[in-house]
mmCIF file of C-alpha atoms in Angstrom:
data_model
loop_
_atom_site.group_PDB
_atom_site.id
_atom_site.type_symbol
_atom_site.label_atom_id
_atom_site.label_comp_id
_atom_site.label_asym_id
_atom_site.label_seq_id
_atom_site.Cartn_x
_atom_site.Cartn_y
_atom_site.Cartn_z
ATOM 1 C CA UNK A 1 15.176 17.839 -48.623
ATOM 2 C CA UNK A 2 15.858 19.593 -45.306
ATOM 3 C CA UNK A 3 19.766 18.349 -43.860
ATOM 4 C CA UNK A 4 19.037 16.344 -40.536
ATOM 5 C CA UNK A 5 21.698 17.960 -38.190
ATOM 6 C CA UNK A 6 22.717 16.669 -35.293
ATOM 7 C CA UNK A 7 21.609 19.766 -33.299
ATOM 8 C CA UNK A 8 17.899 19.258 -34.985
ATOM 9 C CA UNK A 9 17.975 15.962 -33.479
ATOM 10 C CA UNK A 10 18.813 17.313 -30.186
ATOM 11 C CA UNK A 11 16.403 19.506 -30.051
ATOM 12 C CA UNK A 12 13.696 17.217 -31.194
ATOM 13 C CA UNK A 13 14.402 14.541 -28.114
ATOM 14 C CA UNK A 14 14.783 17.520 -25.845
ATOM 15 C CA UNK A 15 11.231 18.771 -27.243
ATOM 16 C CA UNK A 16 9.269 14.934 -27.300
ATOM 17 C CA UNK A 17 11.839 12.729 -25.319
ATOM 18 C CA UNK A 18 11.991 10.109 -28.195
ATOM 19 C CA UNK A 19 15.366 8.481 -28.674
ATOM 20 C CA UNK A 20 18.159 9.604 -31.036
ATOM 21 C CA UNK A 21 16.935 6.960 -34.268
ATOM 22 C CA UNK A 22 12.969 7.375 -33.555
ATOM 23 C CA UNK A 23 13.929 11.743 -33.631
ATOM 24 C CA UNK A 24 15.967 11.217 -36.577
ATOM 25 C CA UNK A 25 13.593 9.252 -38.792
ATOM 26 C CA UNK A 26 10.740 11.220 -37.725
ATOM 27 C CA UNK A 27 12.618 14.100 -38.885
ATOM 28 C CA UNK A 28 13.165 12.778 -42.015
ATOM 29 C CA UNK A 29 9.721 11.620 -42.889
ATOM 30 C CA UNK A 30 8.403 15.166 -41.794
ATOM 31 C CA UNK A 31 11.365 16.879 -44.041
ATOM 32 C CA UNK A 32 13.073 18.691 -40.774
ATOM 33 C CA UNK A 33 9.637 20.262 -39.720
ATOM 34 C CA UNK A 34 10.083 20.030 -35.590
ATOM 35 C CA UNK A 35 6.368 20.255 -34.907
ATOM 36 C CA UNK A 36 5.286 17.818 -37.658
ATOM 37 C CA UNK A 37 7.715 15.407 -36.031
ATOM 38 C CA UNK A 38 7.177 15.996 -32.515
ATOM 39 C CA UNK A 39 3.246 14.947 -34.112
ATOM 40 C CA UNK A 40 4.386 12.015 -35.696
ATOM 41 C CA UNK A 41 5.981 11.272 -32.880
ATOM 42 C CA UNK A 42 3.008 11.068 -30.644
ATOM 43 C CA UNK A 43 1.020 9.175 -33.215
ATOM 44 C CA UNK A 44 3.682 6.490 -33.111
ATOM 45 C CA UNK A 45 3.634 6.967 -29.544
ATOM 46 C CA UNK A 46 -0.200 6.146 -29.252
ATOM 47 C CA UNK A 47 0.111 3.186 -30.903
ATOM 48 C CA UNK A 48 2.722 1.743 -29.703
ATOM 49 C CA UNK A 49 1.228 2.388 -25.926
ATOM 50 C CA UNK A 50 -2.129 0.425 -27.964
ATOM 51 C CA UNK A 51 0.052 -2.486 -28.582
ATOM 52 C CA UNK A 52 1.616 -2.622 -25.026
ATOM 53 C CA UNK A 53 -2.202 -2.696 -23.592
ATOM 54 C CA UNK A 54 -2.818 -6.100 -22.456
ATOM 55 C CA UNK A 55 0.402 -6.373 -20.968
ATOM 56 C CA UNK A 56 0.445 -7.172 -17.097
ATOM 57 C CA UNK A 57 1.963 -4.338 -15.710
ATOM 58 C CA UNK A 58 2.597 -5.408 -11.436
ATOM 59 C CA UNK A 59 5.429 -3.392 -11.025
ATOM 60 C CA UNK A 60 5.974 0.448 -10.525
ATOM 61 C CA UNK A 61 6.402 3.218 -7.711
ATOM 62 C CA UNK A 62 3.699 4.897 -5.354
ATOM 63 C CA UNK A 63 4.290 8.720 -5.095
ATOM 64 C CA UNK A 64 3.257 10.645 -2.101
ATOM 65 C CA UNK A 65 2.603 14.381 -1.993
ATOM 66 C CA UNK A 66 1.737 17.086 0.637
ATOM 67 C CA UNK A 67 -0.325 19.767 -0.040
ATOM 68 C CA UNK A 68 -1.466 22.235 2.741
ATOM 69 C CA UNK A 69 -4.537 20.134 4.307
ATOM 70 C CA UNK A 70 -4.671 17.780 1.425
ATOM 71 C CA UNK A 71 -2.391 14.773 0.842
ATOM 72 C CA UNK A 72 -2.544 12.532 -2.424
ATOM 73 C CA UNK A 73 -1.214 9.007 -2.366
ATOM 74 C CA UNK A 74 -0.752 7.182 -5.880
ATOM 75 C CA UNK A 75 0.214 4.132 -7.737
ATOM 76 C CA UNK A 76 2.308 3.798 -11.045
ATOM 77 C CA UNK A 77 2.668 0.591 -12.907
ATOM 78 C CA UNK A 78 5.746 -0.462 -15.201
ATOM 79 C CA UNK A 79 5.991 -3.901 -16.357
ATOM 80 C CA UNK A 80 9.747 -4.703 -15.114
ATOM 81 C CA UNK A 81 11.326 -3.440 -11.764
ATOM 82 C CA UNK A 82 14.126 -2.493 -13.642
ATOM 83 C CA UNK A 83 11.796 0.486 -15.797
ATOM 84 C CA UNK A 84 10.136 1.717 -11.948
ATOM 85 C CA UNK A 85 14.329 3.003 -11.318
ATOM 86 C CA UNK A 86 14.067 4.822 -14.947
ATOM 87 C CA UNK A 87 14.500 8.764 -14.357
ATOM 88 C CA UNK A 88 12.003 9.533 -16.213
ATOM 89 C CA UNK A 89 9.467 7.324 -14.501
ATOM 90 C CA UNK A 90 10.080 8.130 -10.794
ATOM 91 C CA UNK A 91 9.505 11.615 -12.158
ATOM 92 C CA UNK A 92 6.471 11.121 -13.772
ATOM 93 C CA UNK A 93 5.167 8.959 -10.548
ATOM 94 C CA UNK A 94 6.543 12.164 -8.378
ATOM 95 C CA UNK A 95 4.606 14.556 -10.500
ATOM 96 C CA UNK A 96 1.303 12.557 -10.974
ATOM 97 C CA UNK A 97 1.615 12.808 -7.051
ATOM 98 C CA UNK A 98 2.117 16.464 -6.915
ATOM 99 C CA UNK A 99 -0.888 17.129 -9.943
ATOM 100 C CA UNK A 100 -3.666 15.500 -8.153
ATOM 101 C CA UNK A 101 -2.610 16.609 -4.929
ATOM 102 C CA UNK A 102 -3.129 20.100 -5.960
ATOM 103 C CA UNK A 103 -5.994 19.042 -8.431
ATOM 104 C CA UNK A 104 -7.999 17.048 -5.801
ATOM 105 C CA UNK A 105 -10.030 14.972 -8.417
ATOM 106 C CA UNK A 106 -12.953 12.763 -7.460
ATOM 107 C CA UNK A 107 -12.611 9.933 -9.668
ATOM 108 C CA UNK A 108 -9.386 8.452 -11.919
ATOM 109 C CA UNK A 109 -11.362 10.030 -15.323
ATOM 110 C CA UNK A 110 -10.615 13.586 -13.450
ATOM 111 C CA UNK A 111 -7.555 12.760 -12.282
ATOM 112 C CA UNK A 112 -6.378 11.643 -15.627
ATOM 113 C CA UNK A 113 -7.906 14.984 -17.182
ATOM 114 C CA UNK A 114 -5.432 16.859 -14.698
ATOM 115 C CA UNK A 115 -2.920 19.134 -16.986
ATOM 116 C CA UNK A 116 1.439 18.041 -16.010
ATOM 117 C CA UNK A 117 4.025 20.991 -15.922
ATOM 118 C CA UNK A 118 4.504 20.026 -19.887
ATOM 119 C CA UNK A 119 1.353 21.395 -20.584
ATOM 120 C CA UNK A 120 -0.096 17.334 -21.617
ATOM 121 C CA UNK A 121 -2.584 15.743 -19.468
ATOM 122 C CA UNK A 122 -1.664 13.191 -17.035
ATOM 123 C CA UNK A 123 -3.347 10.458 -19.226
ATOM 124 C CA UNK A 124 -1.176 11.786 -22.269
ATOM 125 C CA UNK A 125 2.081 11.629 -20.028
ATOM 126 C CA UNK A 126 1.330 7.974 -19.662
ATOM 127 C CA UNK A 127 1.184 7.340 -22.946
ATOM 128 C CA UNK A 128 3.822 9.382 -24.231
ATOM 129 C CA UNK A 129 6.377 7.023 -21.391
ATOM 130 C CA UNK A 130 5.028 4.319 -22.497
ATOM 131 C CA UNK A 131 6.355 5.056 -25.934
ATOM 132 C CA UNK A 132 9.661 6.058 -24.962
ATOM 133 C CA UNK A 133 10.489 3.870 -22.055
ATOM 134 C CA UNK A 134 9.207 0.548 -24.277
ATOM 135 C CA UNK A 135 7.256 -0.496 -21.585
ATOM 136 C CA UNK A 136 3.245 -0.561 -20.293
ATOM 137 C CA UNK A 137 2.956 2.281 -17.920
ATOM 138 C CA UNK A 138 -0.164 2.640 -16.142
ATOM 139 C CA UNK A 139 -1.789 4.622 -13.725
ATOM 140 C CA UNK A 140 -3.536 2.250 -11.043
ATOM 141 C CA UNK A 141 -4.996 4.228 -8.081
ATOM 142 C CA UNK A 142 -4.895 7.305 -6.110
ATOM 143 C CA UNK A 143 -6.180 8.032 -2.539
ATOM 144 C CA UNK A 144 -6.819 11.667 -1.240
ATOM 145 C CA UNK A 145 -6.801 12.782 2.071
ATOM 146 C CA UNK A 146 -7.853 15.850 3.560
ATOM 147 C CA UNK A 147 -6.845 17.060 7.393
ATOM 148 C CA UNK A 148 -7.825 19.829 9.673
ATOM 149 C CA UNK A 149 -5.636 23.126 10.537
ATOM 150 C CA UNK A 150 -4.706 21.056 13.922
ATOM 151 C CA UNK A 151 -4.144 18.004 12.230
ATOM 152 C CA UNK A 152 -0.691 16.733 10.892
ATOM 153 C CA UNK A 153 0.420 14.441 8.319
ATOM 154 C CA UNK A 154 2.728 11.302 8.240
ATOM 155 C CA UNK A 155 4.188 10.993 5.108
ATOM 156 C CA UNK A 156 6.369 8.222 4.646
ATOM 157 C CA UNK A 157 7.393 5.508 1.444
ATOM 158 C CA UNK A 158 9.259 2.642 2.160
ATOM 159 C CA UNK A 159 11.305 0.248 0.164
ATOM 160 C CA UNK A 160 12.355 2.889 -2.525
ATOM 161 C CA UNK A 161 8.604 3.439 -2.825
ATOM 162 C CA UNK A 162 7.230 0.488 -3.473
ATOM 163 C CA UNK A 163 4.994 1.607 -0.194
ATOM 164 C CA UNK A 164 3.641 4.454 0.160
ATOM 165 C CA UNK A 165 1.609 5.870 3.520
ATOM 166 C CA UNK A 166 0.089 8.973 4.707
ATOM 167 C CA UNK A 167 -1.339 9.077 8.137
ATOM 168 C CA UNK A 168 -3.513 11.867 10.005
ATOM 169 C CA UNK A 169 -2.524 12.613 13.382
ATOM 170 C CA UNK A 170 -4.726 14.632 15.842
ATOM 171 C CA UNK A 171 -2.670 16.072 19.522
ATOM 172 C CA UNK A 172 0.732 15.194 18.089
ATOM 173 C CA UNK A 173 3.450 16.491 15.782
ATOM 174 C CA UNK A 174 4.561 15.212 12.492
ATOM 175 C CA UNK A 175 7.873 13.221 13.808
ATOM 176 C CA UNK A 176 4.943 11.515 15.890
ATOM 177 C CA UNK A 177 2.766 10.935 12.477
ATOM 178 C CA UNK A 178 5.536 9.661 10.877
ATOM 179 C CA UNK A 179 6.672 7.262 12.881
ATOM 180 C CA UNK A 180 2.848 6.225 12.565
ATOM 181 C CA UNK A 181 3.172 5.707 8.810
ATOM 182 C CA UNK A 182 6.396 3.281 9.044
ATOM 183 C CA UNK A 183 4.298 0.949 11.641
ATOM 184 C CA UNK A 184 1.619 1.086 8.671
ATOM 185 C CA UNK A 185 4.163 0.426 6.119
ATOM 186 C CA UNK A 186 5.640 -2.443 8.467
ATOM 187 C CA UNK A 187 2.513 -4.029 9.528
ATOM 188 C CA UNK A 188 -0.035 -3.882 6.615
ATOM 189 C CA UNK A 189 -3.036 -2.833 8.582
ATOM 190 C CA UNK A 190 -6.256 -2.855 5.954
ATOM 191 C CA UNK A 191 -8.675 -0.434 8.313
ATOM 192 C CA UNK A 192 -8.474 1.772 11.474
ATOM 193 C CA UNK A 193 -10.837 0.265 14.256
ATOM 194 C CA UNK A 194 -12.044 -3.559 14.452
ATOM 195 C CA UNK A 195 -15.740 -1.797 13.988
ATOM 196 C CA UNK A 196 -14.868 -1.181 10.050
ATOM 197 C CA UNK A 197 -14.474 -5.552 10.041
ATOM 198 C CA UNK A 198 -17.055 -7.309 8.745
ATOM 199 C CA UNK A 199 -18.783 -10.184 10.515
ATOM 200 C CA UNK A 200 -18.565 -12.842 7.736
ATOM 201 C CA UNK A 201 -14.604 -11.256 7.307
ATOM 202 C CA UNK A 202 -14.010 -11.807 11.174
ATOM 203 C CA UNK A 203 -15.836 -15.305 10.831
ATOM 204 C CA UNK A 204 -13.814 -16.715 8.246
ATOM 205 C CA UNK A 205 -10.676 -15.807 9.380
ATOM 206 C CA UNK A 206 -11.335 -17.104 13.086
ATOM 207 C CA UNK A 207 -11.596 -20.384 10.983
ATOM 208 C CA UNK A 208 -8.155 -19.917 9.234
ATOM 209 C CA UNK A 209 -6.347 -19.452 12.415
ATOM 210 C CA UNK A 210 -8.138 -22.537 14.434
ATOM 211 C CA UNK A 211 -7.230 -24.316 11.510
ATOM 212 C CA UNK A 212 -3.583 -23.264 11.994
ATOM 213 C CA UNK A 213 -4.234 -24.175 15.586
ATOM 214 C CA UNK A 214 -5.473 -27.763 14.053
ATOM 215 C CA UNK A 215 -2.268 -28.463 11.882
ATOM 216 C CA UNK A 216 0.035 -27.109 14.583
ATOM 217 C CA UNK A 217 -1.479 -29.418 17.253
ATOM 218 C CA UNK A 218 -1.117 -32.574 15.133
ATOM 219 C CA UNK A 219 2.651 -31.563 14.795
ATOM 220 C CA UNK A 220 2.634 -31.057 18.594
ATOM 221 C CA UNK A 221 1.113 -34.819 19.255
ATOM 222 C CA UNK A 222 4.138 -36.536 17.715
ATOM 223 C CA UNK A 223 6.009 -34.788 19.856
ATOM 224 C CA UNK A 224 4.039 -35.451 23.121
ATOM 225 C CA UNK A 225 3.507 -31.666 23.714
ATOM 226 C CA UNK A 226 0.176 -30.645 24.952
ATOM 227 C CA UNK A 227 -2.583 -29.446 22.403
ATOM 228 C CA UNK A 228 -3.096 -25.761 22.376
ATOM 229 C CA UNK A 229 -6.657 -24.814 22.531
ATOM 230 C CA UNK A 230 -8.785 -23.392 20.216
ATOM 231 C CA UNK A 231 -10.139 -19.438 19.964
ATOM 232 C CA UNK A 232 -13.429 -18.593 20.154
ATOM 233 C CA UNK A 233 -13.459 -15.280 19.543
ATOM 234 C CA UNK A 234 -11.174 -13.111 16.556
ATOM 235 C CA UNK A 235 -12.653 -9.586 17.096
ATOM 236 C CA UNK A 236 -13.399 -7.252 20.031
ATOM 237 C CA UNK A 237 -16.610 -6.942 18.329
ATOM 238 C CA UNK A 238 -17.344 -10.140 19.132
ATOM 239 C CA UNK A 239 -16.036 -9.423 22.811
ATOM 240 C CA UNK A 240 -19.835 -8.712 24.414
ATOM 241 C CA UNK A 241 -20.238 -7.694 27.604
ATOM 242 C CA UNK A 242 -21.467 -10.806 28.803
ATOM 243 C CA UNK A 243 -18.480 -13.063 27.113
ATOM 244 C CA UNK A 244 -15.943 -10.381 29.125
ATOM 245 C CA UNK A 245 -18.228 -11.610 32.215
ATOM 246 C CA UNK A 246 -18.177 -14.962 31.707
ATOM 247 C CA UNK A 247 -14.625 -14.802 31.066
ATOM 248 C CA UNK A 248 -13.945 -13.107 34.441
ATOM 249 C CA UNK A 249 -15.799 -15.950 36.171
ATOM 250 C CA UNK A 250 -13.793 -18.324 34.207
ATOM 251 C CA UNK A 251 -10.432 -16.633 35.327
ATOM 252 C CA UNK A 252 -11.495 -16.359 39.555
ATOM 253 C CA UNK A 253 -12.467 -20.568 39.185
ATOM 254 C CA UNK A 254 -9.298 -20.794 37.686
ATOM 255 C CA UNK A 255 -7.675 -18.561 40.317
ATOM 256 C CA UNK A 256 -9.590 -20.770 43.315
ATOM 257 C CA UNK A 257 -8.928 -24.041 41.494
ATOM 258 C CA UNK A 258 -5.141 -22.895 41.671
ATOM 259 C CA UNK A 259 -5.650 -22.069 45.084
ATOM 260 C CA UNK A 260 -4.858 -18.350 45.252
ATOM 261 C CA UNK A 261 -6.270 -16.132 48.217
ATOM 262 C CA UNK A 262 -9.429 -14.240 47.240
ATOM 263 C CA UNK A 263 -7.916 -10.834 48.789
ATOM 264 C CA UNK A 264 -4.990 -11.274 45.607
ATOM 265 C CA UNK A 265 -7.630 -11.851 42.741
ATOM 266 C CA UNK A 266 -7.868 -8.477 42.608
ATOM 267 C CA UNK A 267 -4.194 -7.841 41.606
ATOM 268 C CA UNK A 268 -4.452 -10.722 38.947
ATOM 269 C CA UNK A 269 -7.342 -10.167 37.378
ATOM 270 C CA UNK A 270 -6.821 -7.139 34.938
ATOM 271 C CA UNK A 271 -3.671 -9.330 33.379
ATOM 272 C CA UNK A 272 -5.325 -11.992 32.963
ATOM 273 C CA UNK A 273 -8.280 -10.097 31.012
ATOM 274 C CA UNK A 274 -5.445 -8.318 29.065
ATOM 275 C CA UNK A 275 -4.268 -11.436 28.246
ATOM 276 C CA UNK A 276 -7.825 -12.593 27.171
ATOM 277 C CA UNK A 277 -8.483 -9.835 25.425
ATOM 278 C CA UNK A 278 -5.119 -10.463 23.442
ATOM 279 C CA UNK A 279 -5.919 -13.853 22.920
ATOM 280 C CA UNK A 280 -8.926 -13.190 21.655
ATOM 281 C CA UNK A 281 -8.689 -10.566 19.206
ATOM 282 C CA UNK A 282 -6.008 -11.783 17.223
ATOM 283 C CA UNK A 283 -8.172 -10.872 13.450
ATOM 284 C CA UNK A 284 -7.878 -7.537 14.547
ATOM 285 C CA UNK A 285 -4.470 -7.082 15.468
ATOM 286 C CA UNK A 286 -3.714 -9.100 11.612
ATOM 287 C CA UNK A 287 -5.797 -6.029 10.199
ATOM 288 C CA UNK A 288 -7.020 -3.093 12.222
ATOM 289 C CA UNK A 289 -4.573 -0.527 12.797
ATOM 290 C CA UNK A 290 -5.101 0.789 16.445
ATOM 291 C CA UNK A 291 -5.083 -3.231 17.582
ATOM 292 C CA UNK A 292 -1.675 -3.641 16.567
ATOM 293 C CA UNK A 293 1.089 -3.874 18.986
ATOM 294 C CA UNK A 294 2.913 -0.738 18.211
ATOM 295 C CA UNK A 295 6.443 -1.156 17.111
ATOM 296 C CA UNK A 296 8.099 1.788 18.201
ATOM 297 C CA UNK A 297 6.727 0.476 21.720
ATOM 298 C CA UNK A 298 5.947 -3.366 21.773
ATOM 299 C CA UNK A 299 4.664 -2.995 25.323
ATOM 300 C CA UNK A 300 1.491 -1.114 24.131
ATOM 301 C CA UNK A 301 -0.660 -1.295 20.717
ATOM 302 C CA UNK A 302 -1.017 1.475 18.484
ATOM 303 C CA UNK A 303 -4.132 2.874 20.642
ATOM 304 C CA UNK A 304 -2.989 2.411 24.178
ATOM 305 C CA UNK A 305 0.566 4.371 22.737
ATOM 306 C CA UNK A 306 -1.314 7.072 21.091
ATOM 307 C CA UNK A 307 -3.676 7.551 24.379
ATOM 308 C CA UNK A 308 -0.631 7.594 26.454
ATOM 309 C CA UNK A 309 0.918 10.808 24.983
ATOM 310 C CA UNK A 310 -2.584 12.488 24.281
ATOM 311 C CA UNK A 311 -2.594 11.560 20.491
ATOM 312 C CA UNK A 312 -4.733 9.671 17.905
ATOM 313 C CA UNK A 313 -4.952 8.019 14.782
ATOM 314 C CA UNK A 314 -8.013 9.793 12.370
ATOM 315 C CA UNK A 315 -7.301 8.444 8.903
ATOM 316 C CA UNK A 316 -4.555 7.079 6.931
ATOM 317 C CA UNK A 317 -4.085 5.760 3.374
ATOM 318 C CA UNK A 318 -1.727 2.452 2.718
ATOM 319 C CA UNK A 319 -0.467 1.066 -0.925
ATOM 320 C CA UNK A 320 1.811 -1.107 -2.100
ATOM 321 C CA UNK A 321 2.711 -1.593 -5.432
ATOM 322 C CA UNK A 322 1.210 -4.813 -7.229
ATOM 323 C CA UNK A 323 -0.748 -5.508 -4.253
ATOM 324 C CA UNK A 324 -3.957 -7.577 -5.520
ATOM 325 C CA UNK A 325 -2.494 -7.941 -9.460
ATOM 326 C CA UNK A 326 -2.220 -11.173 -10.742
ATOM 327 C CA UNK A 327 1.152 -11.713 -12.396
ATOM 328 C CA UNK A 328 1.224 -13.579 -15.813
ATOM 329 C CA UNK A 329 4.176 -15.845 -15.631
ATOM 330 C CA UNK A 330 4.792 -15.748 -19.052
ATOM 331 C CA UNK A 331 4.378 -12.568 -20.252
ATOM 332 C CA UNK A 332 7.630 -9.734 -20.359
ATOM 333 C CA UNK A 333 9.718 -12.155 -19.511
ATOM 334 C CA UNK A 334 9.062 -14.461 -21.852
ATOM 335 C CA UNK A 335 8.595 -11.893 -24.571
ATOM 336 C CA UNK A 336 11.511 -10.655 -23.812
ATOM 337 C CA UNK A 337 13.552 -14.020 -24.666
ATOM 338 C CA UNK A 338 11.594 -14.855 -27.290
ATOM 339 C CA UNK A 339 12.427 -11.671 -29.028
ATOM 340 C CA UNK A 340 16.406 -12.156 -27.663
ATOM 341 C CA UNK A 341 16.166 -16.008 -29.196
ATOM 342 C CA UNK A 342 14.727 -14.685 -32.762
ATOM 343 C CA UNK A 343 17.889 -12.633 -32.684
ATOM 344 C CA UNK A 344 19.915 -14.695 -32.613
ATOM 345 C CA UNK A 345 18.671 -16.880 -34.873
ATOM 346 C CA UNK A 346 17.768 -19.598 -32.667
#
């Protein structure tokens, strides 16, 4: 039988990145032949990622990557927190970025198919962590973006990556774009313009805010404050041009009522549309990007900013790790001590 050195050893974890006792008993079962081992190793591998498959993996990274006029945004899955600050992983997440970036796949079967720097495919990568980190690792999602010659990016990942944004800017730089992709990060917007909502969408949330309304004003009455009225409207969609009509007719009654002079209506007016309008649209500014009051300027939303220094917002891609994954409450975690508690005997 072949001596197991220490230097063999080496050279196997180097080779498969398997730990010290998994690289010496493969070794030994494969009588010192490196690329016997380094086979066994993956076979192991592959099954162990089998057993790990039903695991609920909600944790992970999102990688970002820039390349030329294309842009790829992903998401990487780990079972703990603790596994998405593992070296290995963040590189893995980094590269997966990088690979479809450059690869510009259509679907996740291509982008899986995509060959790493190690000469595996990106679905064998995940596999092959999955065996030596000891966790699920899973690819989730990807988003790719393409931009025009004019056109600039925003890259930007927030949190240590658990966010990850890329933005397309038209008539500004990429300081401008970026700053664009941390008020996506911040704010969570789901689409661009309030015409990507749907109806039903708009509808239903309308309801959850008068309902908020509702509870609030109940918690007002004990306190003998006035009731705060109800919205009719959530969307500028819903904004027609006779509503905006209506509404100014409402506002100069008001303004008579009050007993303003007619020659000042003119002056009051446009704020107290804009403050209609505000009122009014509040679904949008929870999801529509160029709606939202722009935090780098809270005097002006995302649009009116943009407009104001010649600028706009074409396209941008938003993820955040876990977002939409139901968490089992009892699964790592409670693996994890069950397998602590058989330890010890208890």
């Amino acid at each position: 039988m072949a001596e197991i050195t220490a230097a063999l050893v080496k050279e196997l974890r180097e080779k498969s990145g398997a730990g010290v006792m998994d690289a010496k008993k493969a070794l030994v079962e494969t009588d010192g032949d490196i690329d016997k081992a380094i086979e066994l190793l993956r076979e192991k591998g592959m099954a162990k990622a089998a057993k790990k498959a039903d695991r609920v993996a909600a944790e992970g990274l999102t990688g970002v990557y820039v390349d030329g006029n294309f842009a790829a945004v992903v998401e990487v899955n780990s079972e703990t927190d603790f596994v998405a600050k593992n070296d290995q992983f963040v590189s893995l997440v980094k590269e997966a970025a990088e690979v479809i970036a450059k690869g510009r796949p259509a679907t996740d079967a291509e982008a899986l198919a995509l060959t790493t720097a190690s000469g595996e495919s990106l679905e064998a990568a995940f596999v092959s962590a999955t065996a030596t980190i000891g966790e699920k690792i899973s690819f989730r999602r990807f988003a790719l973006i393409e931009k025009t010659d004019d056109q600039v990016f925003g890259a930007y990942q927030h949190n240590g990556g658990r966010i990850g944004v890329i933005s397309v800017i038209e008539g500004g730089d990429e300081a401008l774009a970026k700053q664009v992709s941390m008020h996506i990060a911040a704010m969570k917007p789901t689409v661009l313009s309030y015409t990507e909502l749907d109806p039903q969408f708009v509808k239903d949330e309308l309801a959850q805010l008068n309902h908020k309304i509702e509870q609030d004003n109940e918690s007002r009455a004990m306190v003998d404050k006035p009731a705060l009225p109800l919205l009719k409207y959530g969307s500028k969609a819903q904004l027609t041009e006779d509503v905006l009509a209506q509404a100014e007719e409402d506002i100069k009654a008001e303004l008579a009522a009050e007993g303003k002079p007619e020659q000042i209506w003119g002056k009051i007016l446009p704020g107290k549309l804009d403050r209609f309008l505000l009122d009014n649209t509040q679904v949008d500014q929870a999801y529509t990007l160029l709606a939202q009051v722009y935090i780098m300027d809270d005097s002006k939303t995302v649009e009116a900013y943009l407009d104001s220094v010649g600028a706009k917002v074409v396209d941008f891609k938003r993820f955040e790790v876990g977002d939409g994954i139901e968490k089992s409450s009892n699964d790592f975690e409670a693996e994890v001590a069950a397998t602590m508690a058989a330890a010890l005997g208890k």
